[in-house]
């Protein structure tokens, strides 16, 4: 005799939040938090490179506003994106007496946002956090949508959780101190939005190369706002990446493999650029996309100084592809463009299986060039 006690748990949660975008917003964060608080105290999490430039400034400005806050930093760089950094942050949060009525502020690029967000997701079973992205990549992509994660030796983002931030402050003026290479690398994600979702954005990027490369304020605000809008719409439709959200990973399956093979020496956006050329080629070979548009995509990436080729052994690359979270039942899955501004789907599914032999053949075709 078995008794069944059903625990009913149809939770309706409202996780909506504001993404604020504006030049000069950084210095207005403390006043905004005074007027619209997220926590009673704050822990600002940043990295060693940003601590002196922005971390201490934010801490002082918060304290000037009468807001209680502490500063936690960890070594800058992709190597810090691991579980040991999370454990270090948790210990520091305890020392700083951060409790469940407090909130974390992640101040930095993708690594800080992902690691700090994950620490917030698990600390005391989850406390609120705010994203203050300081790189283009983080401003247009990783700070929005609640993906938090760390890498393992085997691959990228293999430990993580969905934990939506309570607010995102995007100040494009912070990009003025960003190294040029990092800024250009972030543009790969903006070009990605053009290919996967917005032909107008793609054409705008084609028509304003010099302005965007030179951080013209009007052009920068336009591409950042449009990218945030696209990301927001896709996350609203599919927050847990059951289908549509996976289009945001265009080029990322090969990119993650390339990053792994390079020992994380190349920047994420650079790997995404190479990955878009590879995934785009697969789309062409599978008959989803026309060659002209693939070439147009590659030209746009090239015009922003982004790499299209990296020298890897095809077998190593194919092996590394299997560490991607999008592998389903041992089959490699790709998201593939259908036209600039729209992704292909098969039976309503955006993740499209491509057999390994085909992937290998397509990669070999590109090999002389890549
Ligand atoms: N960066 C991809 C996503 O947030 O889904």
mmCIF file of C-alpha atoms and ligand atoms in Angstrom:
data_model
loop_
_atom_site.group_PDB
_atom_site.id
_atom_site.type_symbol
_atom_site.label_atom_id
_atom_site.label_comp_id
_atom_site.label_asym_id
_atom_site.label_seq_id
_atom_site.Cartn_x
_atom_site.Cartn_y
_atom_site.Cartn_z
ATOM 1 C CA UNK A 1 0.000 0.000 0.000
ATOM 2 C CA UNK A 2 1.485 3.331 -1.075
ATOM 3 C CA UNK A 3 0.047 6.657 -0.022
ATOM 4 C CA UNK A 4 0.584 9.542 -2.387
ATOM 5 C CA UNK A 5 0.690 13.033 -0.927
ATOM 6 C CA UNK A 6 0.844 15.517 -3.742
ATOM 7 C CA UNK A 7 2.738 18.711 -3.056
ATOM 8 C CA UNK A 8 1.142 21.280 -5.357
ATOM 9 C CA UNK A 9 3.540 23.948 -6.481
ATOM 10 C CA UNK A 10 2.220 25.991 -9.364
ATOM 11 C CA UNK A 11 4.231 29.053 -8.592
ATOM 12 C CA UNK A 12 3.537 32.333 -10.319
ATOM 13 C CA UNK A 13 6.525 34.596 -9.882
ATOM 14 C CA UNK A 14 7.030 38.096 -11.141
ATOM 15 C CA UNK A 15 10.692 38.517 -11.958
ATOM 16 C CA UNK A 16 10.310 41.662 -14.072
ATOM 17 C CA UNK A 17 13.044 44.258 -13.789
ATOM 18 C CA UNK A 18 14.231 47.499 -15.322
ATOM 19 C CA UNK A 19 17.211 47.864 -17.618
ATOM 20 C CA UNK A 20 18.284 51.502 -17.375
ATOM 21 C CA UNK A 21 20.466 52.807 -20.196
ATOM 22 C CA UNK A 22 22.128 56.217 -20.323
ATOM 23 C CA UNK A 23 25.396 58.106 -20.514
ATOM 24 C CA UNK A 24 26.483 59.209 -17.029
ATOM 25 C CA UNK A 25 24.162 56.734 -15.293
ATOM 26 C CA UNK A 26 26.989 55.243 -13.201
ATOM 27 C CA UNK A 27 27.203 58.215 -10.851
ATOM 28 C CA UNK A 28 23.442 58.262 -10.424
ATOM 29 C CA UNK A 29 23.236 54.651 -9.156
ATOM 30 C CA UNK A 30 23.522 55.521 -5.425
ATOM 31 C CA UNK A 31 20.747 58.145 -5.608
ATOM 32 C CA UNK A 32 18.574 55.707 -7.527
ATOM 33 C CA UNK A 33 19.203 52.984 -4.929
ATOM 34 C CA UNK A 34 18.340 55.439 -2.168
ATOM 35 C CA UNK A 35 15.023 56.212 -3.858
ATOM 36 C CA UNK A 36 14.339 52.663 -5.118
ATOM 37 C CA UNK A 37 16.245 50.299 -2.830
ATOM 38 C CA UNK A 38 16.837 46.634 -3.619
ATOM 39 C CA UNK A 39 18.463 45.723 -0.284
ATOM 40 C CA UNK A 40 19.248 47.188 3.111
ATOM 41 C CA UNK A 41 23.009 46.753 2.540
ATOM 42 C CA UNK A 42 25.058 46.081 -0.569
ATOM 43 C CA UNK A 43 28.157 44.077 -1.446
ATOM 44 C CA UNK A 44 29.817 45.442 -4.563
ATOM 45 C CA UNK A 45 31.587 42.559 -6.336
ATOM 46 C CA UNK A 46 34.214 43.520 -8.878
ATOM 47 C CA UNK A 47 37.616 42.416 -10.173
ATOM 48 C CA UNK A 48 41.165 43.529 -9.448
ATOM 49 C CA UNK A 49 41.342 45.623 -12.648
ATOM 50 C CA UNK A 50 38.182 47.593 -11.876
ATOM 51 C CA UNK A 51 38.509 47.907 -8.127
ATOM 52 C CA UNK A 52 40.479 51.157 -8.168
ATOM 53 C CA UNK A 53 38.865 52.655 -11.291
ATOM 54 C CA UNK A 54 35.184 52.101 -10.519
ATOM 55 C CA UNK A 55 34.812 49.885 -7.419
ATOM 56 C CA UNK A 56 36.070 52.346 -4.833
ATOM 57 C CA UNK A 57 34.252 55.200 -6.586
ATOM 58 C CA UNK A 58 30.912 53.377 -6.362
ATOM 59 C CA UNK A 59 31.558 52.391 -2.738
ATOM 60 C CA UNK A 60 32.317 55.988 -1.754
ATOM 61 C CA UNK A 61 29.319 57.330 -3.647
ATOM 62 C CA UNK A 62 27.045 54.761 -1.967
ATOM 63 C CA UNK A 63 28.384 55.712 1.446
ATOM 64 C CA UNK A 64 27.988 59.428 0.637
ATOM 65 C CA UNK A 65 24.332 58.668 -0.010
ATOM 66 C CA UNK A 66 24.155 57.037 3.465
ATOM 67 C CA UNK A 67 23.987 53.512 1.997
ATOM 68 C CA UNK A 68 25.856 50.754 3.832
ATOM 69 C CA UNK A 69 28.124 48.815 1.460
ATOM 70 C CA UNK A 70 31.309 46.750 1.232
ATOM 71 C CA UNK A 71 33.641 45.941 -1.661
ATOM 72 C CA UNK A 72 34.772 42.454 -2.701
ATOM 73 C CA UNK A 73 37.207 41.852 -5.542
ATOM 74 C CA UNK A 74 38.855 38.858 -7.167
ATOM 75 C CA UNK A 75 41.623 38.575 -9.801
ATOM 76 C CA UNK A 76 40.552 39.858 -13.229
ATOM 77 C CA UNK A 77 40.365 37.376 -16.100
ATOM 78 C CA UNK A 78 38.575 34.314 -17.430
ATOM 79 C CA UNK A 79 40.728 32.060 -15.168
ATOM 80 C CA UNK A 80 38.726 33.372 -12.207
ATOM 81 C CA UNK A 81 35.468 32.047 -13.617
ATOM 82 C CA UNK A 82 35.460 28.941 -11.455
ATOM 83 C CA UNK A 83 33.860 27.531 -8.346
ATOM 84 C CA UNK A 84 36.825 28.487 -6.114
ATOM 85 C CA UNK A 85 36.139 32.166 -6.793
ATOM 86 C CA UNK A 86 32.497 31.620 -5.840
ATOM 87 C CA UNK A 87 33.542 30.013 -2.549
ATOM 88 C CA UNK A 88 35.910 32.925 -1.893
ATOM 89 C CA UNK A 89 33.067 35.403 -2.562
ATOM 90 C CA UNK A 90 30.691 33.517 -0.252
ATOM 91 C CA UNK A 91 33.254 33.712 2.580
ATOM 92 C CA UNK A 92 33.716 37.433 1.988
ATOM 93 C CA UNK A 93 29.933 37.980 1.907
ATOM 94 C CA UNK A 94 29.723 36.293 5.314
ATOM 95 C CA UNK A 95 32.546 38.473 6.670
ATOM 96 C CA UNK A 96 30.744 41.537 5.329
ATOM 97 C CA UNK A 97 27.598 40.397 7.181
ATOM 98 C CA UNK A 98 25.528 40.260 4.019
ATOM 99 C CA UNK A 99 22.193 38.637 4.810
ATOM 100 C CA UNK A 100 19.006 37.831 2.936
ATOM 101 C CA UNK A 101 17.786 41.411 3.141
ATOM 102 C CA UNK A 102 20.999 42.617 1.493
ATOM 103 C CA UNK A 103 21.854 42.675 -2.193
ATOM 104 C CA UNK A 104 24.893 42.132 -4.369
ATOM 105 C CA UNK A 105 25.999 44.635 -7.026
ATOM 106 C CA UNK A 106 28.113 43.013 -9.738
ATOM 107 C CA UNK A 107 30.349 45.666 -11.271
ATOM 108 C CA UNK A 108 32.334 44.450 -14.265
ATOM 109 C CA UNK A 109 32.343 42.468 -17.481
ATOM 110 C CA UNK A 110 30.898 39.069 -18.281
ATOM 111 C CA UNK A 111 33.087 37.165 -15.813
ATOM 112 C CA UNK A 112 32.187 39.399 -12.850
ATOM 113 C CA UNK A 113 28.479 39.307 -13.757
ATOM 114 C CA UNK A 114 28.410 35.534 -14.213
ATOM 115 C CA UNK A 115 30.467 34.686 -11.110
ATOM 116 C CA UNK A 116 28.951 37.364 -8.855
ATOM 117 C CA UNK A 117 25.459 36.513 -10.093
ATOM 118 C CA UNK A 118 26.032 32.831 -9.376
ATOM 119 C CA UNK A 119 27.337 33.635 -5.883
ATOM 120 C CA UNK A 120 24.139 35.679 -5.315
ATOM 121 C CA UNK A 121 22.055 32.774 -6.648
ATOM 122 C CA UNK A 122 23.401 30.288 -4.099
ATOM 123 C CA UNK A 123 24.308 32.487 -1.117
ATOM 124 C CA UNK A 124 21.759 31.736 1.635
ATOM 125 C CA UNK A 125 19.730 30.000 -1.124
ATOM 126 C CA UNK A 126 19.627 33.146 -3.175
ATOM 127 C CA UNK A 127 19.798 36.877 -2.528
ATOM 128 C CA UNK A 128 18.956 39.733 -4.923
ATOM 129 C CA UNK A 129 21.571 41.227 -7.190
ATOM 130 C CA UNK A 130 22.006 44.180 -9.512
ATOM 131 C CA UNK A 131 24.114 44.180 -12.662
ATOM 132 C CA UNK A 132 26.378 47.118 -13.504
ATOM 133 C CA UNK A 133 28.087 45.945 -16.715
ATOM 134 C CA UNK A 134 31.299 47.704 -17.723
ATOM 135 C CA UNK A 135 32.093 46.007 -21.060
ATOM 136 C CA UNK A 136 30.140 46.171 -24.299
ATOM 137 C CA UNK A 137 29.609 42.416 -24.235
ATOM 138 C CA UNK A 138 28.138 42.570 -20.740
ATOM 139 C CA UNK A 139 26.057 45.670 -21.529
ATOM 140 C CA UNK A 140 24.353 44.130 -24.551
ATOM 141 C CA UNK A 141 24.210 40.489 -23.531
ATOM 142 C CA UNK A 142 25.422 38.810 -20.361
ATOM 143 C CA UNK A 143 24.018 41.298 -17.798
ATOM 144 C CA UNK A 144 20.471 40.698 -19.068
ATOM 145 C CA UNK A 145 18.499 37.490 -18.794
ATOM 146 C CA UNK A 146 19.667 35.953 -15.544
ATOM 147 C CA UNK A 147 22.181 33.387 -16.764
ATOM 148 C CA UNK A 148 24.823 32.935 -14.086
ATOM 149 C CA UNK A 149 27.574 30.333 -14.256
ATOM 150 C CA UNK A 150 31.174 29.280 -13.813
ATOM 151 C CA UNK A 151 33.384 27.114 -16.026
ATOM 152 C CA UNK A 152 34.931 23.746 -15.202
ATOM 153 C CA UNK A 153 38.048 22.199 -16.732
ATOM 154 C CA UNK A 154 35.773 20.442 -19.219
ATOM 155 C CA UNK A 155 33.975 23.462 -20.571
ATOM 156 C CA UNK A 156 32.243 26.800 -20.294
ATOM 157 C CA UNK A 157 29.320 27.586 -17.979
ATOM 158 C CA UNK A 158 28.833 23.977 -16.918
ATOM 159 C CA UNK A 159 27.867 24.921 -13.340
ATOM 160 C CA UNK A 160 25.227 27.611 -13.076
ATOM 161 C CA UNK A 161 21.709 28.717 -12.479
ATOM 162 C CA UNK A 162 19.060 31.066 -13.808
ATOM 163 C CA UNK A 163 18.870 33.949 -11.343
ATOM 164 C CA UNK A 164 17.410 37.155 -12.721
ATOM 165 C CA UNK A 165 18.914 40.445 -11.550
ATOM 166 C CA UNK A 166 16.621 42.970 -9.871
ATOM 167 C CA UNK A 167 17.927 45.859 -11.979
ATOM 168 C CA UNK A 168 20.533 46.505 -14.685
ATOM 169 C CA UNK A 169 22.353 49.841 -15.015
ATOM 170 C CA UNK A 170 23.958 50.282 -18.452
ATOM 171 C CA UNK A 171 26.226 53.335 -18.761
ATOM 172 C CA UNK A 172 27.930 53.429 -22.190
ATOM 173 C CA UNK A 173 30.406 56.088 -20.992
ATOM 174 C CA UNK A 174 32.160 53.309 -19.027
ATOM 175 C CA UNK A 175 33.240 51.874 -22.389
ATOM 176 C CA UNK A 176 35.570 54.827 -22.948
ATOM 177 C CA UNK A 177 38.140 53.270 -20.606
ATOM 178 C CA UNK A 178 37.738 49.773 -22.062
ATOM 179 C CA UNK A 179 40.715 48.456 -24.091
ATOM 180 C CA UNK A 180 39.899 48.761 -27.813
ATOM 181 C CA UNK A 181 40.291 45.017 -28.400
ATOM 182 C CA UNK A 182 37.673 44.245 -25.751
ATOM 183 C CA UNK A 183 35.293 46.838 -27.142
ATOM 184 C CA UNK A 184 35.570 45.413 -30.673
ATOM 185 C CA UNK A 185 35.146 41.898 -29.312
ATOM 186 C CA UNK A 186 31.803 42.972 -27.788
ATOM 187 C CA UNK A 187 30.660 44.140 -31.212
ATOM 188 C CA UNK A 188 30.566 40.490 -32.310
ATOM 189 C CA UNK A 189 27.508 40.045 -30.066
ATOM 190 C CA UNK A 190 25.870 43.150 -31.545
ATOM 191 C CA UNK A 191 26.455 41.828 -35.080
ATOM 192 C CA UNK A 192 25.002 38.544 -33.860
ATOM 193 C CA UNK A 193 21.744 40.338 -32.938
ATOM 194 C CA UNK A 194 21.604 41.752 -36.455
ATOM 195 C CA UNK A 195 21.976 38.302 -38.013
ATOM 196 C CA UNK A 196 19.591 36.449 -35.708
ATOM 197 C CA UNK A 197 16.837 39.019 -35.257
ATOM 198 C CA UNK A 198 17.139 42.461 -36.792
ATOM 199 C CA UNK A 199 18.059 43.196 -40.401
ATOM 200 C CA UNK A 200 17.789 46.956 -39.765
ATOM 201 C CA UNK A 201 20.393 46.718 -37.011
ATOM 202 C CA UNK A 202 22.624 44.691 -39.341
ATOM 203 C CA UNK A 203 22.333 47.399 -42.009
ATOM 204 C CA UNK A 204 22.940 50.140 -39.437
ATOM 205 C CA UNK A 205 26.144 48.346 -38.423
ATOM 206 C CA UNK A 206 27.166 48.165 -42.081
ATOM 207 C CA UNK A 207 26.504 51.869 -42.624
ATOM 208 C CA UNK A 208 28.172 53.272 -39.496
ATOM 209 C CA UNK A 209 31.424 51.361 -39.099
ATOM 210 C CA UNK A 210 33.703 54.330 -38.416
ATOM 211 C CA UNK A 211 31.289 56.042 -36.020
ATOM 212 C CA UNK A 212 30.786 52.844 -34.025
ATOM 213 C CA UNK A 213 34.483 51.977 -33.986
ATOM 214 C CA UNK A 214 35.185 55.479 -32.650
ATOM 215 C CA UNK A 215 32.510 55.256 -29.932
ATOM 216 C CA UNK A 216 30.340 58.014 -31.375
ATOM 217 C CA UNK A 217 27.798 58.582 -28.583
ATOM 218 C CA UNK A 218 24.662 58.606 -30.701
ATOM 219 C CA UNK A 219 25.651 55.472 -32.630
ATOM 220 C CA UNK A 220 26.747 53.692 -29.464
ATOM 221 C CA UNK A 221 23.511 54.477 -27.663
ATOM 222 C CA UNK A 222 21.545 53.250 -30.672
ATOM 223 C CA UNK A 223 23.274 49.864 -30.946
ATOM 224 C CA UNK A 224 23.259 49.271 -27.181
ATOM 225 C CA UNK A 225 19.581 50.177 -26.771
ATOM 226 C CA UNK A 226 18.569 48.061 -29.753
ATOM 227 C CA UNK A 227 20.635 45.084 -28.540
ATOM 228 C CA UNK A 228 19.159 45.309 -25.015
ATOM 229 C CA UNK A 229 15.680 45.511 -26.539
ATOM 230 C CA UNK A 230 16.261 42.373 -28.617
ATOM 231 C CA UNK A 231 17.725 40.445 -25.711
ATOM 232 C CA UNK A 232 14.822 41.514 -23.495
ATOM 233 C CA UNK A 233 12.220 40.407 -26.050
ATOM 234 C CA UNK A 234 13.823 36.993 -26.527
ATOM 235 C CA UNK A 235 14.222 36.391 -22.771
ATOM 236 C CA UNK A 236 10.614 37.468 -22.162
ATOM 237 C CA UNK A 237 9.463 34.883 -24.708
ATOM 238 C CA UNK A 238 11.642 32.019 -23.466
ATOM 239 C CA UNK A 239 13.374 32.772 -20.135
ATOM 240 C CA UNK A 240 14.616 29.224 -19.514
ATOM 241 C CA UNK A 241 15.914 28.615 -23.039
ATOM 242 C CA UNK A 242 13.460 25.895 -23.892
ATOM 243 C CA UNK A 243 13.584 26.884 -27.566
ATOM 244 C CA UNK A 244 13.726 30.450 -28.929
ATOM 245 C CA UNK A 245 16.345 31.753 -26.493
ATOM 246 C CA UNK A 246 18.864 29.341 -27.987
ATOM 247 C CA UNK A 247 19.114 31.621 -31.061
ATOM 248 C CA UNK A 248 21.157 33.923 -28.827
ATOM 249 C CA UNK A 249 23.812 31.235 -28.972
ATOM 250 C CA UNK A 250 24.389 31.618 -32.703
ATOM 251 C CA UNK A 251 28.076 30.881 -33.322
ATOM 252 C CA UNK A 252 28.586 30.007 -29.660
ATOM 253 C CA UNK A 253 28.847 26.213 -29.981
ATOM 254 C CA UNK A 254 32.039 26.479 -32.082
ATOM 255 C CA UNK A 255 33.063 29.589 -30.115
ATOM 256 C CA UNK A 256 33.088 27.758 -26.797
ATOM 257 C CA UNK A 257 35.127 24.948 -28.364
ATOM 258 C CA UNK A 258 37.582 27.482 -29.814
ATOM 259 C CA UNK A 259 37.921 29.266 -26.484
ATOM 260 C CA UNK A 260 38.639 25.953 -24.817
ATOM 261 C CA UNK A 261 41.243 24.942 -27.412
ATOM 262 C CA UNK A 262 42.943 28.334 -27.224
ATOM 263 C CA UNK A 263 43.247 27.949 -23.445
ATOM 264 C CA UNK A 264 40.918 30.968 -23.164
ATOM 265 C CA UNK A 265 43.612 33.188 -24.734
ATOM 266 C CA UNK A 266 41.228 34.661 -27.313
ATOM 267 C CA UNK A 267 38.427 36.955 -26.182
ATOM 268 C CA UNK A 268 34.869 35.584 -26.134
ATOM 269 C CA UNK A 269 33.660 37.917 -28.892
ATOM 270 C CA UNK A 270 36.614 36.976 -31.101
ATOM 271 C CA UNK A 271 35.721 33.307 -30.727
ATOM 272 C CA UNK A 272 32.058 34.175 -31.427
ATOM 273 C CA UNK A 273 33.126 35.900 -34.642
ATOM 274 C CA UNK A 274 34.996 32.786 -35.825
ATOM 275 C CA UNK A 275 32.073 30.678 -34.582
ATOM 276 C CA UNK A 276 29.562 32.720 -36.606
ATOM 277 C CA UNK A 277 31.584 32.068 -39.734
ATOM 278 C CA UNK A 278 31.576 28.320 -38.946
ATOM 279 C CA UNK A 279 27.879 28.075 -37.965
ATOM 280 C CA UNK A 280 26.967 30.271 -40.939
ATOM 281 C CA UNK A 281 28.862 27.922 -43.240
ATOM 282 C CA UNK A 282 26.983 24.945 -41.780
ATOM 283 C CA UNK A 283 23.726 26.858 -42.468
ATOM 284 C CA UNK A 284 24.798 27.386 -46.083
ATOM 285 C CA UNK A 285 25.832 23.758 -46.560
ATOM 286 C CA UNK A 286 22.577 22.497 -45.015
ATOM 287 C CA UNK A 287 20.621 24.678 -47.448
ATOM 288 C CA UNK A 288 19.141 27.056 -44.862
ATOM 289 C CA UNK A 289 21.101 30.186 -45.857
ATOM 290 C CA UNK A 290 22.425 31.721 -49.043
ATOM 291 C CA UNK A 291 26.151 32.075 -49.565
ATOM 292 C CA UNK A 292 25.873 35.825 -50.387
ATOM 293 C CA UNK A 293 24.469 36.608 -46.956
ATOM 294 C CA UNK A 294 27.098 34.411 -45.237
ATOM 295 C CA UNK A 295 29.781 36.429 -47.037
ATOM 296 C CA UNK A 296 28.044 39.685 -46.102
ATOM 297 C CA UNK A 297 28.084 38.636 -42.435
ATOM 298 C CA UNK A 298 31.793 37.784 -42.653
ATOM 299 C CA UNK A 299 32.583 41.123 -44.302
ATOM 300 C CA UNK A 300 30.789 42.977 -41.526
ATOM 301 C CA UNK A 301 32.708 41.069 -38.842
ATOM 302 C CA UNK A 302 35.942 41.794 -40.723
ATOM 303 C CA UNK A 303 35.148 45.503 -41.042
ATOM 304 C CA UNK A 304 35.105 45.718 -37.239
ATOM 305 C CA UNK A 305 38.521 44.053 -37.060
ATOM 306 C CA UNK A 306 37.081 40.774 -35.776
ATOM 307 C CA UNK A 307 38.856 37.518 -36.651
ATOM 308 C CA UNK A 308 37.219 35.011 -38.989
ATOM 309 C CA UNK A 309 39.795 32.259 -38.761
ATOM 310 C CA UNK A 310 41.786 30.500 -36.093
ATOM 311 C CA UNK A 311 44.162 27.663 -36.639
ATOM 312 C CA UNK A 312 42.838 24.460 -35.056
ATOM 313 C CA UNK A 313 42.935 20.789 -35.832
ATOM 314 C CA UNK A 314 39.476 19.677 -37.026
ATOM 315 C CA UNK A 315 39.433 16.522 -34.849
ATOM 316 C CA UNK A 316 40.273 18.538 -31.740
ATOM 317 C CA UNK A 317 37.579 21.045 -32.584
ATOM 318 C CA UNK A 318 34.928 18.362 -33.173
ATOM 319 C CA UNK A 319 35.851 16.705 -29.869
ATOM 320 C CA UNK A 320 35.625 20.040 -28.043
ATOM 321 C CA UNK A 321 32.156 20.701 -29.541
ATOM 322 C CA UNK A 322 30.743 17.895 -27.390
ATOM 323 C CA UNK A 323 31.294 19.834 -24.181
ATOM 324 C CA UNK A 324 28.604 22.292 -25.249
ATOM 325 C CA UNK A 325 25.411 22.279 -23.183
ATOM 326 C CA UNK A 326 23.464 22.168 -26.427
ATOM 327 C CA UNK A 327 24.555 18.610 -27.207
ATOM 328 C CA UNK A 328 21.329 16.587 -26.982
ATOM 329 C CA UNK A 329 21.419 12.798 -26.648
ATOM 330 C CA UNK A 330 24.991 12.786 -27.974
ATOM 331 C CA UNK A 331 24.033 14.779 -31.106
ATOM 332 C CA UNK A 332 25.604 18.120 -31.978
ATOM 333 C CA UNK A 333 23.031 20.917 -32.204
ATOM 334 C CA UNK A 334 23.411 24.259 -33.967
ATOM 335 C CA UNK A 335 21.309 27.370 -34.361
ATOM 336 C CA UNK A 336 21.438 28.434 -38.005
ATOM 337 C CA UNK A 337 20.412 31.568 -39.901
ATOM 338 C CA UNK A 338 17.786 31.482 -42.612
ATOM 339 C CA UNK A 339 18.222 35.092 -43.707
ATOM 340 C CA UNK A 340 19.871 38.137 -42.154
ATOM 341 C CA UNK A 341 17.442 38.978 -39.336
ATOM 342 C CA UNK A 342 15.831 35.548 -38.967
ATOM 343 C CA UNK A 343 16.857 32.094 -37.737
ATOM 344 C CA UNK A 344 15.853 28.757 -39.214
ATOM 345 C CA UNK A 345 13.650 26.288 -37.344
ATOM 346 C CA UNK A 346 12.791 22.677 -38.067
ATOM 347 C CA UNK A 347 9.406 21.486 -36.756
ATOM 348 C CA UNK A 348 9.294 24.676 -34.693
ATOM 349 C CA UNK A 349 12.646 23.926 -33.013
ATOM 350 C CA UNK A 350 15.569 26.337 -33.351
ATOM 351 C CA UNK A 351 18.223 23.876 -32.190
ATOM 352 C CA UNK A 352 18.948 21.859 -35.288
ATOM 353 C CA UNK A 353 20.805 18.535 -35.138
ATOM 354 C CA UNK A 354 23.784 18.184 -37.459
ATOM 355 C CA UNK A 355 25.493 14.757 -37.641
ATOM 356 C CA UNK A 356 29.147 14.709 -36.630
ATOM 357 C CA UNK A 357 30.337 13.415 -40.053
ATOM 358 C CA UNK A 358 28.706 16.427 -41.711
ATOM 359 C CA UNK A 359 30.169 18.876 -39.208
ATOM 360 C CA UNK A 360 33.597 17.333 -39.771
ATOM 361 C CA UNK A 361 33.203 17.546 -43.570
ATOM 362 C CA UNK A 362 32.062 21.189 -43.445
ATOM 363 C CA UNK A 363 34.941 22.085 -41.129
ATOM 364 C CA UNK A 364 37.430 20.402 -43.458
ATOM 365 C CA UNK A 365 36.031 22.467 -46.337
ATOM 366 C CA UNK A 366 36.780 25.614 -44.349
ATOM 367 C CA UNK A 367 40.120 24.285 -43.142
ATOM 368 C CA UNK A 368 42.429 25.850 -45.701
ATOM 369 C CA UNK A 369 40.990 29.183 -44.768
ATOM 370 C CA UNK A 370 40.714 28.634 -41.053
HETATM 371 N N1 LIG B 1 24.045 34.844 -23.782
HETATM 372 C C1 LIG B 1 22.998 34.019 -24.228
HETATM 373 C C2 LIG B 1 21.802 34.055 -23.354
HETATM 374 O O1 LIG B 1 21.747 34.837 -22.425
HETATM 375 O O2 LIG B 1 20.901 33.295 -23.556
#
